[in-house]
PDB file of C-alpha atoms in Angstrom:
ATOM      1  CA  UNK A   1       0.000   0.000   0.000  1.00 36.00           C
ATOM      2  CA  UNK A   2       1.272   3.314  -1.033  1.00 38.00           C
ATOM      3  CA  UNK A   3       2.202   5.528   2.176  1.00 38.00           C
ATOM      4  CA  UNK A   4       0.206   8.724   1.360  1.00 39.00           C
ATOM      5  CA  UNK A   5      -2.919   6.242   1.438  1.00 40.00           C
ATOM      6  CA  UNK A   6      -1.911   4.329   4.065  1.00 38.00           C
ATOM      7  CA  UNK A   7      -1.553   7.113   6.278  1.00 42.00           C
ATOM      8  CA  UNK A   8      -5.643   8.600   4.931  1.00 47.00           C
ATOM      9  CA  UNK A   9      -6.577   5.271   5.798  1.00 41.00           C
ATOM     10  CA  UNK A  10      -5.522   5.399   9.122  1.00 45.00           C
ATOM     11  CA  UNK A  11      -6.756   8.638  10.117  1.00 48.00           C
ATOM     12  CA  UNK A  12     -10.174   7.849   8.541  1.00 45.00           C
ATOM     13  CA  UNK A  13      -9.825   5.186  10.837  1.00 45.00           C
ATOM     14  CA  UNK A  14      -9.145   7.278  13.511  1.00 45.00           C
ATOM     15  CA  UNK A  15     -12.207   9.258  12.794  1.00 45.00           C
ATOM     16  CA  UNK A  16     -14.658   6.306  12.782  1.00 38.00           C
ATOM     17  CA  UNK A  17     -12.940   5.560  16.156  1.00 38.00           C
ATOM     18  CA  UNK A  18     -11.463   2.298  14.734  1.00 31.00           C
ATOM     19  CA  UNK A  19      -8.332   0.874  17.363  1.00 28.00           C
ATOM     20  CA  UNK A  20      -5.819   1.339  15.116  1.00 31.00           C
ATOM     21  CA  UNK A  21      -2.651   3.503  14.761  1.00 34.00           C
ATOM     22  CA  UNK A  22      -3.077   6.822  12.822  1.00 38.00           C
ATOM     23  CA  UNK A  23      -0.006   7.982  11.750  1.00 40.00           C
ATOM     24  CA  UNK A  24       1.554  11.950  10.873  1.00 38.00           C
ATOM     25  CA  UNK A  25       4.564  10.332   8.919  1.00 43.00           C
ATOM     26  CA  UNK A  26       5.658   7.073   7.905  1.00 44.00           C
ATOM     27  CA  UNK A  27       8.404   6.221  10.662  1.00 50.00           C
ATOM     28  CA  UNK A  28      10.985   4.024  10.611  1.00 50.00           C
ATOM     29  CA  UNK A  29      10.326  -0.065  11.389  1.00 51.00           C
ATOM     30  CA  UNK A  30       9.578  -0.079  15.287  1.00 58.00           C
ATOM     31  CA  UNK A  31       9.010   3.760  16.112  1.00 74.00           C
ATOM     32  CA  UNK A  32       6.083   5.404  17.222  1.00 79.00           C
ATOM     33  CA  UNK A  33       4.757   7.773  15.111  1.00 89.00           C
ATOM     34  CA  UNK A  34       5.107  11.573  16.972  1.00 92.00           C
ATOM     35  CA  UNK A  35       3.423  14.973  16.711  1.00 95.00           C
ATOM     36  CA  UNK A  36       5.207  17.561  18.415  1.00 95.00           C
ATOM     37  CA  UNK A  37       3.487  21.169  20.303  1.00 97.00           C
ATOM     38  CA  UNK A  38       5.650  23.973  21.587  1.00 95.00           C
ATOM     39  CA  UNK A  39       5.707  23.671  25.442  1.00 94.00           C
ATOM     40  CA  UNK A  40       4.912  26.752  26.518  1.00 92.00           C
ATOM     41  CA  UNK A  41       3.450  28.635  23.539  1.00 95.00           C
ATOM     42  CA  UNK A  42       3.123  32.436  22.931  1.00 95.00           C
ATOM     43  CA  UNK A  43      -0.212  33.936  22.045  1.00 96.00           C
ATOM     44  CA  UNK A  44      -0.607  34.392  18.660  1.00 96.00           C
ATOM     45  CA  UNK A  45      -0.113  37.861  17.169  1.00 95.00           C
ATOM     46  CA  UNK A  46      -3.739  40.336  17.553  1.00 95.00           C
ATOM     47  CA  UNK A  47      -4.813  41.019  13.997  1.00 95.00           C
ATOM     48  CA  UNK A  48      -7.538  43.005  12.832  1.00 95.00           C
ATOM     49  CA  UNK A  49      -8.426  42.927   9.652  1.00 95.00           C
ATOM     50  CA  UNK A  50     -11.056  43.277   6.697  1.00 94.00           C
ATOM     51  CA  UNK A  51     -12.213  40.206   4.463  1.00 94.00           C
ATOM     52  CA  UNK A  52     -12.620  39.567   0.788  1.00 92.00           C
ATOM     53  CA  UNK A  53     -16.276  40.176   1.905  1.00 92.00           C
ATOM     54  CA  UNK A  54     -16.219  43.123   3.701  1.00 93.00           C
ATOM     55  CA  UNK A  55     -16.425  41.888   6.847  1.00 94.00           C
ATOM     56  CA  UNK A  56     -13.918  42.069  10.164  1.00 95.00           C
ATOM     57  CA  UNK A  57     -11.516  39.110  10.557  1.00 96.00           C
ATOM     58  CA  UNK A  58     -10.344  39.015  13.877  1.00 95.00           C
ATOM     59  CA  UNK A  59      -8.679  36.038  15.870  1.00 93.00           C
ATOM     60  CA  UNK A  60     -10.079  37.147  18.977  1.00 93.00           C
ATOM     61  CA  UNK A  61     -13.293  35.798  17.699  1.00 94.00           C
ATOM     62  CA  UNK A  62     -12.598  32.688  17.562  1.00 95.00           C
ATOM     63  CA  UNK A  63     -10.818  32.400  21.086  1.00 92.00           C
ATOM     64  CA  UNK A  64     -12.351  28.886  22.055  1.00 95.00           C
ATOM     65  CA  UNK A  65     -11.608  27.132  18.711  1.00 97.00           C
ATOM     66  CA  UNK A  66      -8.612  25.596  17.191  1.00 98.00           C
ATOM     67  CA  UNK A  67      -7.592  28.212  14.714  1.00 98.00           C
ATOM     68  CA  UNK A  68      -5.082  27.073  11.276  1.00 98.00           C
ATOM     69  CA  UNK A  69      -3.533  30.563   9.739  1.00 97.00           C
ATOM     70  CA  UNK A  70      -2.824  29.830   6.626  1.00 97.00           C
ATOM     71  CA  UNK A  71      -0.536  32.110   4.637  1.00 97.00           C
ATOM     72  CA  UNK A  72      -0.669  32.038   1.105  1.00 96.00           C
ATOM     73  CA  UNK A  73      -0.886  33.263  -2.492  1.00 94.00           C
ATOM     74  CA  UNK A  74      -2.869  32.990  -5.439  1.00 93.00           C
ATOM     75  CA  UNK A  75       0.378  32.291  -7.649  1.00 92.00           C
ATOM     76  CA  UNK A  76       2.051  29.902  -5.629  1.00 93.00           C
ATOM     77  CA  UNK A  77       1.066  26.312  -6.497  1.00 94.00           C
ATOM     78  CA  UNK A  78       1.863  24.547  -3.201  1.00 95.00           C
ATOM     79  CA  UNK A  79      -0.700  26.782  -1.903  1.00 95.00           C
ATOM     80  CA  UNK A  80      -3.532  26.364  -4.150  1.00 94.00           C
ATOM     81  CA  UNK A  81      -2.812  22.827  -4.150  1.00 95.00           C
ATOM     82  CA  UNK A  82      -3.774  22.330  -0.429  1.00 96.00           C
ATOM     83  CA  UNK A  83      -6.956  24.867  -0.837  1.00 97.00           C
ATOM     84  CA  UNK A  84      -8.869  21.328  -0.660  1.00 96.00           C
ATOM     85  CA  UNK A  85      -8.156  19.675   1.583  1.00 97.00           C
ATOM     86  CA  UNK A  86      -8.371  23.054   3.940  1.00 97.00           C
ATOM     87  CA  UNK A  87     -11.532  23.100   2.830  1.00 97.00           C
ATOM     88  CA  UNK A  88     -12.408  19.640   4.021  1.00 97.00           C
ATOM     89  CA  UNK A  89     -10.826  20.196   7.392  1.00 97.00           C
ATOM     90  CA  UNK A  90     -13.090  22.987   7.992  1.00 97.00           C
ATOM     91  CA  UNK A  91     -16.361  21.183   6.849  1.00 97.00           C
ATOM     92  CA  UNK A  92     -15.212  18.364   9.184  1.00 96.00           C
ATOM     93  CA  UNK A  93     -14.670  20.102  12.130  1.00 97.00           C
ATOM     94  CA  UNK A  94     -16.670  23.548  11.691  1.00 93.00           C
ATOM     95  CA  UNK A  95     -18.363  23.551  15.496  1.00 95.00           C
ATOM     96  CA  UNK A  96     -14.139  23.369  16.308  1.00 97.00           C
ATOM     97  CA  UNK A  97     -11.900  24.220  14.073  1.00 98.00           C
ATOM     98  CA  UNK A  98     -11.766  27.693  12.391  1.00 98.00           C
ATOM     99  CA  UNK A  99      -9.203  27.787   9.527  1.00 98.00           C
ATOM    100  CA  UNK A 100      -8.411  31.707   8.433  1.00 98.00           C
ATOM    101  CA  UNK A 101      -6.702  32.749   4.939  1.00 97.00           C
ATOM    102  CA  UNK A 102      -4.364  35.331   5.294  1.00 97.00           C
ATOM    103  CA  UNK A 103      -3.392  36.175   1.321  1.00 95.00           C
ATOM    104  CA  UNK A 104      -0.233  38.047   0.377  1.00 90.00           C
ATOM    105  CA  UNK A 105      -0.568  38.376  -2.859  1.00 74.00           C
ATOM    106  CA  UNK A 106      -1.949  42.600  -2.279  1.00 65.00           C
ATOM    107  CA  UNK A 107      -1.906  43.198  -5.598  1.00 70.00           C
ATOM    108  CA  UNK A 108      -5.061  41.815  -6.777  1.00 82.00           C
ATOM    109  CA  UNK A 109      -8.113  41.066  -4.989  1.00 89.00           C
ATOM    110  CA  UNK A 110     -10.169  40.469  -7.523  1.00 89.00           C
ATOM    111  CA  UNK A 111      -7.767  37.292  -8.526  1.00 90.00           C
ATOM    112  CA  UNK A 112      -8.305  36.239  -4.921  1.00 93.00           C
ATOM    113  CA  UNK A 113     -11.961  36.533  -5.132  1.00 93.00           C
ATOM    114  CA  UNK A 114     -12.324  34.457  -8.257  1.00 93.00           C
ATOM    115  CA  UNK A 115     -10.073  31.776  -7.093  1.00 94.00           C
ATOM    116  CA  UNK A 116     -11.946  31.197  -3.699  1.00 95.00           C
ATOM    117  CA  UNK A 117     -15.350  31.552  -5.713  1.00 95.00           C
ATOM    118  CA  UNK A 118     -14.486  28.804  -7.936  1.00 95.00           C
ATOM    119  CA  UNK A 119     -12.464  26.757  -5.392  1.00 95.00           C
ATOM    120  CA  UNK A 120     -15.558  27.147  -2.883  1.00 96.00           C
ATOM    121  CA  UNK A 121     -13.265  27.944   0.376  1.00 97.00           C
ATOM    122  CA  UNK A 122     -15.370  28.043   3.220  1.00 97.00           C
ATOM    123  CA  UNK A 123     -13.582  30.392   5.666  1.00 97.00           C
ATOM    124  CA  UNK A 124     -12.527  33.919   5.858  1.00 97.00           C
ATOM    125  CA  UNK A 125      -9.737  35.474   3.492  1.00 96.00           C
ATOM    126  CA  UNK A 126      -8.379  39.137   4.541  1.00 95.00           C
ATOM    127  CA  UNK A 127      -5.320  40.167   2.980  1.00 94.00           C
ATOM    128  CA  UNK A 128      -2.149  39.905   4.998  1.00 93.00           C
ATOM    129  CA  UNK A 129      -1.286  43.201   6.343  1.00 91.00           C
ATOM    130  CA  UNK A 130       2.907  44.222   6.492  1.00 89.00           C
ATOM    131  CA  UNK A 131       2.513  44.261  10.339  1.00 91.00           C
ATOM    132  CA  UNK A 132       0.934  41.009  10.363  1.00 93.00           C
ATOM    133  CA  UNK A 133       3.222  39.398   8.029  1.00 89.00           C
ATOM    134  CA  UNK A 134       6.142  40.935  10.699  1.00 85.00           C
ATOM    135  CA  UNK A 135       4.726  40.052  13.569  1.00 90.00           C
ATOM    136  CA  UNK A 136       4.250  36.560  12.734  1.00 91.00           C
ATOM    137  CA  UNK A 137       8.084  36.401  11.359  1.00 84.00           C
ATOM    138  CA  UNK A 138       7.973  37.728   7.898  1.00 79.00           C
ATOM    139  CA  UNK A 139       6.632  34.997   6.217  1.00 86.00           C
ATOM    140  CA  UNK A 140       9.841  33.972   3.929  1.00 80.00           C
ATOM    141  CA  UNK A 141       7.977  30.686   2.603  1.00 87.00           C
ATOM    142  CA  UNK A 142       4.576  29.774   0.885  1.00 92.00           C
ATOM    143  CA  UNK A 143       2.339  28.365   2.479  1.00 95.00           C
ATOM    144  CA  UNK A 144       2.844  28.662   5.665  1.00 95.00           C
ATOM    145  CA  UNK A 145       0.386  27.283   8.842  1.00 97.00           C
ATOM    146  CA  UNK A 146       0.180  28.153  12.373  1.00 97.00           C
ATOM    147  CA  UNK A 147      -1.835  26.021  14.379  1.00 98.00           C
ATOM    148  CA  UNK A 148      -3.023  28.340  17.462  1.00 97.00           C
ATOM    149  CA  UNK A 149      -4.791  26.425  20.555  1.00 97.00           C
ATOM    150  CA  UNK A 150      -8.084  27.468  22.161  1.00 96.00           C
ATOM    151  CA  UNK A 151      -6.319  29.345  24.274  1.00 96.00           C
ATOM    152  CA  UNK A 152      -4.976  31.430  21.398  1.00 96.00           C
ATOM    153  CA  UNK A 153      -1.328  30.417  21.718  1.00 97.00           C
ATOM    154  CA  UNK A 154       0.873  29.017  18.635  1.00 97.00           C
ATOM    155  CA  UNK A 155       2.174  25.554  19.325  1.00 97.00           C
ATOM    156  CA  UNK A 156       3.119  24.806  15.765  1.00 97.00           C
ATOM    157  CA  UNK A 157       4.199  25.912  12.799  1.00 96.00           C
ATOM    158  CA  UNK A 158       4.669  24.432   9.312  1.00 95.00           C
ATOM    159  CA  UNK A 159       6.367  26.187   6.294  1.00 92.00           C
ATOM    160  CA  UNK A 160       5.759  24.411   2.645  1.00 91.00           C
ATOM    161  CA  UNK A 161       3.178  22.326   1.437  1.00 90.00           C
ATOM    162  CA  UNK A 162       1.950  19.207   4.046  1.00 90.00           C
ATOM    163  CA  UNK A 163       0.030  16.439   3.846  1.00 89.00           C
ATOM    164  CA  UNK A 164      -3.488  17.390   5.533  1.00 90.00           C
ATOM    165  CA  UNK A 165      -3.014  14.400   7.726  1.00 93.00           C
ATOM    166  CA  UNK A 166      -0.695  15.880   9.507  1.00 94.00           C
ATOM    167  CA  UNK A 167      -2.716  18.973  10.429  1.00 96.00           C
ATOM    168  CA  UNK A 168      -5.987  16.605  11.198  1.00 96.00           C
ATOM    169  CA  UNK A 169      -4.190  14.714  13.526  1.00 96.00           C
ATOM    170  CA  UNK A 170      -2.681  17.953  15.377  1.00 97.00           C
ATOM    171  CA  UNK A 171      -6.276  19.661  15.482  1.00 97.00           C
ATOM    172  CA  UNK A 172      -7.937  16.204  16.839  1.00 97.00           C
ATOM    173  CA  UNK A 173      -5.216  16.245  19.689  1.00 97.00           C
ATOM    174  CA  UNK A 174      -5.886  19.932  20.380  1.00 97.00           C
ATOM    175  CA  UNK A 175      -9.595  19.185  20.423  1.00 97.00           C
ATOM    176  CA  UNK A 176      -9.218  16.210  22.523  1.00 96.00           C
ATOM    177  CA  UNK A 177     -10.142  13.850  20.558  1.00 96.00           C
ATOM    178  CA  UNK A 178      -8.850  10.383  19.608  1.00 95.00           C
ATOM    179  CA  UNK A 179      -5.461  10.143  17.619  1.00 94.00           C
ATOM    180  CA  UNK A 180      -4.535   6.362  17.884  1.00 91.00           C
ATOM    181  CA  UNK A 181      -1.094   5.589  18.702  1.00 91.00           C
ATOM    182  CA  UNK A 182       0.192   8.517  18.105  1.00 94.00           C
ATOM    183  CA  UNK A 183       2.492  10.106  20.599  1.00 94.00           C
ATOM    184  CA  UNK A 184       2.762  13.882  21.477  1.00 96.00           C
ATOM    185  CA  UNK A 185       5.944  15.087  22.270  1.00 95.00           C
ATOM    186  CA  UNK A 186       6.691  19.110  23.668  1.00 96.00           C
ATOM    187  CA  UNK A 187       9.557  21.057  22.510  1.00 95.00           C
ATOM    188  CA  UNK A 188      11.445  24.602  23.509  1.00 94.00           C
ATOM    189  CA  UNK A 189      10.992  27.091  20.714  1.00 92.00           C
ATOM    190  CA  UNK A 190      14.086  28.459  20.065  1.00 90.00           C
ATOM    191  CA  UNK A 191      13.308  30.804  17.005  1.00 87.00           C
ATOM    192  CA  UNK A 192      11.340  27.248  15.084  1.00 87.00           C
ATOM    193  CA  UNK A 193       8.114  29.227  15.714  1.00 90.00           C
ATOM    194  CA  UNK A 194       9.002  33.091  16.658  1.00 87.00           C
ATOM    195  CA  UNK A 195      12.671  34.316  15.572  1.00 84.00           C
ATOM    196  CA  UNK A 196      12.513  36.129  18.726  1.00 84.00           C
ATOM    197  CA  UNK A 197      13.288  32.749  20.495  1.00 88.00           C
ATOM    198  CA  UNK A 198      16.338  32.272  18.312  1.00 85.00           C
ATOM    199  CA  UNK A 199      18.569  33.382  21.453  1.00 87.00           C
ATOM    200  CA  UNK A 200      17.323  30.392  23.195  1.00 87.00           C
ATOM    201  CA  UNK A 201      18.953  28.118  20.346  1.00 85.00           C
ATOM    202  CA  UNK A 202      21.934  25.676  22.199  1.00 88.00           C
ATOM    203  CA  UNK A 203      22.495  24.854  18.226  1.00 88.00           C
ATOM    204  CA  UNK A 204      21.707  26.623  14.910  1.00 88.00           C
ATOM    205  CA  UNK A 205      21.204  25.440  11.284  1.00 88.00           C
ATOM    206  CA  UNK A 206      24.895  24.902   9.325  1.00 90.00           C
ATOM    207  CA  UNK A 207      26.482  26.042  12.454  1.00 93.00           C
ATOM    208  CA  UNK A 208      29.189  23.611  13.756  1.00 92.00           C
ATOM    209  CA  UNK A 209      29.796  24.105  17.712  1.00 92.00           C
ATOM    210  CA  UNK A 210      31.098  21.168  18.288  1.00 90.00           C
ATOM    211  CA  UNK A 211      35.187  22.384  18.510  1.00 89.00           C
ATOM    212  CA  UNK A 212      34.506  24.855  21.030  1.00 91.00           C
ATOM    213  CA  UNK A 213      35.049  24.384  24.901  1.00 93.00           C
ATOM    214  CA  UNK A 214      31.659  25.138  26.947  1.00 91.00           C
ATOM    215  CA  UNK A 215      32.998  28.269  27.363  1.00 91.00           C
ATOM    216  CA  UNK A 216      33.660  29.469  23.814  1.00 91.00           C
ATOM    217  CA  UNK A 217      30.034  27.806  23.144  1.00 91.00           C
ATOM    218  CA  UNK A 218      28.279  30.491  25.084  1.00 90.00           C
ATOM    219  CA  UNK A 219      30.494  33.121  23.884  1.00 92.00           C
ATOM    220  CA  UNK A 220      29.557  32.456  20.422  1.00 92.00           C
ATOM    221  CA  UNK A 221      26.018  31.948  21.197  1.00 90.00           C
ATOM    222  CA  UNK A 222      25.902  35.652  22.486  1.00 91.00           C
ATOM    223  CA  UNK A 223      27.996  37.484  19.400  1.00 92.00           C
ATOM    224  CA  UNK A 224      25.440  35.562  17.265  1.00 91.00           C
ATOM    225  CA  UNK A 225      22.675  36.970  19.150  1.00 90.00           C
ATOM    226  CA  UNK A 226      24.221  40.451  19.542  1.00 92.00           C
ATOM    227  CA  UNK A 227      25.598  41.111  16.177  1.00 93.00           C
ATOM    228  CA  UNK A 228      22.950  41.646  12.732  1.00 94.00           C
ATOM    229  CA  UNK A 229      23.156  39.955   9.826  1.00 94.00           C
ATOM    230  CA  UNK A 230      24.173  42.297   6.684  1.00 95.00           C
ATOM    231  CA  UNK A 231      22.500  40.231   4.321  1.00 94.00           C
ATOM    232  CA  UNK A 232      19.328  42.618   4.388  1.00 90.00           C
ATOM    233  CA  UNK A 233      17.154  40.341   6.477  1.00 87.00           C
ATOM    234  CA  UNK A 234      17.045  43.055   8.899  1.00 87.00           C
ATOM    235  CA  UNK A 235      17.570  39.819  12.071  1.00 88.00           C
ATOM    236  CA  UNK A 236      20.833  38.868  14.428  1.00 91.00           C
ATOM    237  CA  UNK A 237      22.861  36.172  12.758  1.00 91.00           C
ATOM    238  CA  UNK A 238      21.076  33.794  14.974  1.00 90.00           C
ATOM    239  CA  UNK A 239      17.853  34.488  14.028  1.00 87.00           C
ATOM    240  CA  UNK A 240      18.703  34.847  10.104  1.00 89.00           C
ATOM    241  CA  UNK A 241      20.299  31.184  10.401  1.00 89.00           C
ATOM    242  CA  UNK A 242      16.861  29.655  11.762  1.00 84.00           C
ATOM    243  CA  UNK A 243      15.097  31.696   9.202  1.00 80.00           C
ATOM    244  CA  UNK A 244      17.585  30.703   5.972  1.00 84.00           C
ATOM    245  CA  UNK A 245      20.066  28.093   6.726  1.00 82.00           C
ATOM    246  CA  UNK A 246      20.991  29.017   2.753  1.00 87.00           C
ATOM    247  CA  UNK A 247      21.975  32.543   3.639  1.00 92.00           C
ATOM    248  CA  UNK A 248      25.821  32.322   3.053  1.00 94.00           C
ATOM    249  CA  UNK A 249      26.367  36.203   4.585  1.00 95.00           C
ATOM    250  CA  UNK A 250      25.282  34.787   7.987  1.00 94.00           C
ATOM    251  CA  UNK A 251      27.333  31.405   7.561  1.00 94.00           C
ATOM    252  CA  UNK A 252      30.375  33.369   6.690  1.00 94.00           C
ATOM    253  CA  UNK A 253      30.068  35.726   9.562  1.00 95.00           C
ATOM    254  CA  UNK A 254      28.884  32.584  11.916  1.00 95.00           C
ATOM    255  CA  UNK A 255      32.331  30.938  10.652  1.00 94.00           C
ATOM    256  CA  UNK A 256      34.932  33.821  11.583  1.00 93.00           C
ATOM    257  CA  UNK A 257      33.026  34.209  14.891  1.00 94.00           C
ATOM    258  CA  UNK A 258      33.805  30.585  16.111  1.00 94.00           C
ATOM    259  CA  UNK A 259      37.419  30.868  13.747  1.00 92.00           C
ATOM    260  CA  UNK A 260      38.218  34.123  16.015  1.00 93.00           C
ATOM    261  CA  UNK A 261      37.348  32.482  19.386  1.00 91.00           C
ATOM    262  CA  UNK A 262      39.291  29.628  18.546  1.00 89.00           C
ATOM    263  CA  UNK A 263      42.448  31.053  17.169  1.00 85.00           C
ATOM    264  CA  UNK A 264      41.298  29.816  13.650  1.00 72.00           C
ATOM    265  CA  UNK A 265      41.128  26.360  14.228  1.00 58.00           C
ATOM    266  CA  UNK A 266      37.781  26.163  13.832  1.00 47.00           C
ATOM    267  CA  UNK A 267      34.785  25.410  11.574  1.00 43.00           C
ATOM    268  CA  UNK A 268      35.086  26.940   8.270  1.00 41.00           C
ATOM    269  CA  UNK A 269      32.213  28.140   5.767  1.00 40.00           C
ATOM    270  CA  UNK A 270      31.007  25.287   3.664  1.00 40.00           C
ATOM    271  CA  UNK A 271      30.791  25.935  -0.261  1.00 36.00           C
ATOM    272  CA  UNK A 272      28.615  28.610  -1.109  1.00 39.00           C
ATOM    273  CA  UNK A 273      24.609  28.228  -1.095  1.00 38.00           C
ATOM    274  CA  UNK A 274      22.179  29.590  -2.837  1.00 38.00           C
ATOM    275  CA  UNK A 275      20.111  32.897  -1.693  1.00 40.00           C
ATOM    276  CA  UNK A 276      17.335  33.836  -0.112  1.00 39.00           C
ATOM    277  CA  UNK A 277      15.167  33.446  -3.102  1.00 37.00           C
ATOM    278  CA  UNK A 278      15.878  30.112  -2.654  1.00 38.00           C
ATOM    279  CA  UNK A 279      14.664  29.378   0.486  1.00 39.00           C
ATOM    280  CA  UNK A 280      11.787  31.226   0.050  1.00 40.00           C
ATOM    281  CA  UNK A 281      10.897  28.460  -2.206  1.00 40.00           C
ATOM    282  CA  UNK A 282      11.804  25.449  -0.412  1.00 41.00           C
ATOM    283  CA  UNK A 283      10.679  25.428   2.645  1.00 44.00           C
ATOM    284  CA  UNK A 284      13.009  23.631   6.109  1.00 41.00           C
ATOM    285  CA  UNK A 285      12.722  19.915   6.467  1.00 38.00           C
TER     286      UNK A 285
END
């Protein structure tokens, strides 16, 4: 059996409240499969804003529910590929589950309005404000998903196009509903969800720690956090690696950071990577 239908047969299975295991992601032989929530969240970003249809889009309204912001364009195909199954989600759990489209493609609303009309989306679309796009982390990849809690705090966040399983097994946990065998593990954001929590990071994309002494670790650690990336990204080095592990300005500057603290004996820049542009495209495993 193929593993994208495996796994829709297993959450269907789920949802008929068949004892068997739903799975996220096909895991190796003999592990449990694992969803993963931020352990203690941040509330999401307040956002006021007006629909496609005129009317207010807040998230405050739906304090209560489980709410999916989904970023997205109209010209980005990952993003009008999973229009569908959003739409299922929130036919499935509509008393529950309120999913909210937050477009950034400003340019056009009429192009918006004809695409949702003839893909028959089901919940509110307001155009992504600059503020909201910034306080939520700039948005460098399409689509991007937040799943916020009832009690209006993130827990999750996924960049690039995912299979819908993976979201309708996280919204069933939230909602307290049956998810098989399916573990649920917390982790410490440490800029995965808000950049801001980059200075929590012990380790950092393409960074290589591992010749420094404990203390050289922590120095590093706070010249990353202290000193700004000059690649335009407008974030500390730390933050810019979380956000583009293909920026090469921040792994060059990374590199003569740990090279200075350890009298140039240590890593050195790997080969050089591809922009920003890039990354926006393809999205972090």
């Amino acid at each position: 059996m193929r593993a994208v239908s495996y796994l829709r047969y297993c959450v269907l299975g789920c949802i008929a409240g068949i004892a068997f295991v739903c799975l996220t992601a096909v895991p190796a032989f003999g592990q449990q499969p694992t969803i993963r929530f931020v352990r203690n969240p941040d509330p999401a970003p307040a956002f006021q804003l007006t629909g496609l249809d005129g009317k207010a889009v807040s998230l405050a309204d739906y304090h209560g529910k489980v709410v999916l912001l989904n970023f997205w364009a109209t010209w980005c195909g990952p993003c009008r590929a999973e229009v569908p199954d959003l739409v299922e989600l929130q036919k499935r759990y509509k008393d529950q589950l309120q999913i909210i489209g937050l477009a950034v493609d400003d340019d056009d609303e009429d192009a918006i309005k004809k695409f949702a009309a003839e893909s028959g989306i089901n919940y509110p679309i307001a155009i992504a404000s600059d503020e909201v796009r910034l306080q939520y982390g700039g948005i460098p990849a399409l689509p991007t998903c937040f799943i916020v809690n009832a009690e209006g705090r993130v827990v999750q966040k996924h960049e690039g196009l995912r299979d819908p399983v993976l979201y309708e097994v996280e919204i069933r946990s939230l909602l307290g509903l049956p998810i098989g065998n399916i573990r649920v593990e917390t982790f410490e954001d440490t800029g995965q969800i808000f950049l801001t929590h980059a200075d929590r990071a012990n380790e950092l994309p393409g960074v290589d720690l591992s010749t420094l002494t404990p203390g050289q670790k922590a120095a590093a650690l706070r010249k990353f956090n202290a000193e700004m990336c000059t690649c335009g990204c407008g974030y500390t080095l730390a933050q810019c690696r979380v956000l583009d592990r293909n920026c090469s300005v921040s792994k060059e500057a990374t590199s003569k950071i740990i090279a200075a603290l350890t009298g140039g004996k240590g890593a050195t820049a790997d080969a050089p990577t591809k922009g920003k542009a890039a990354a926006a495209e393809k999205p972090r495993e």
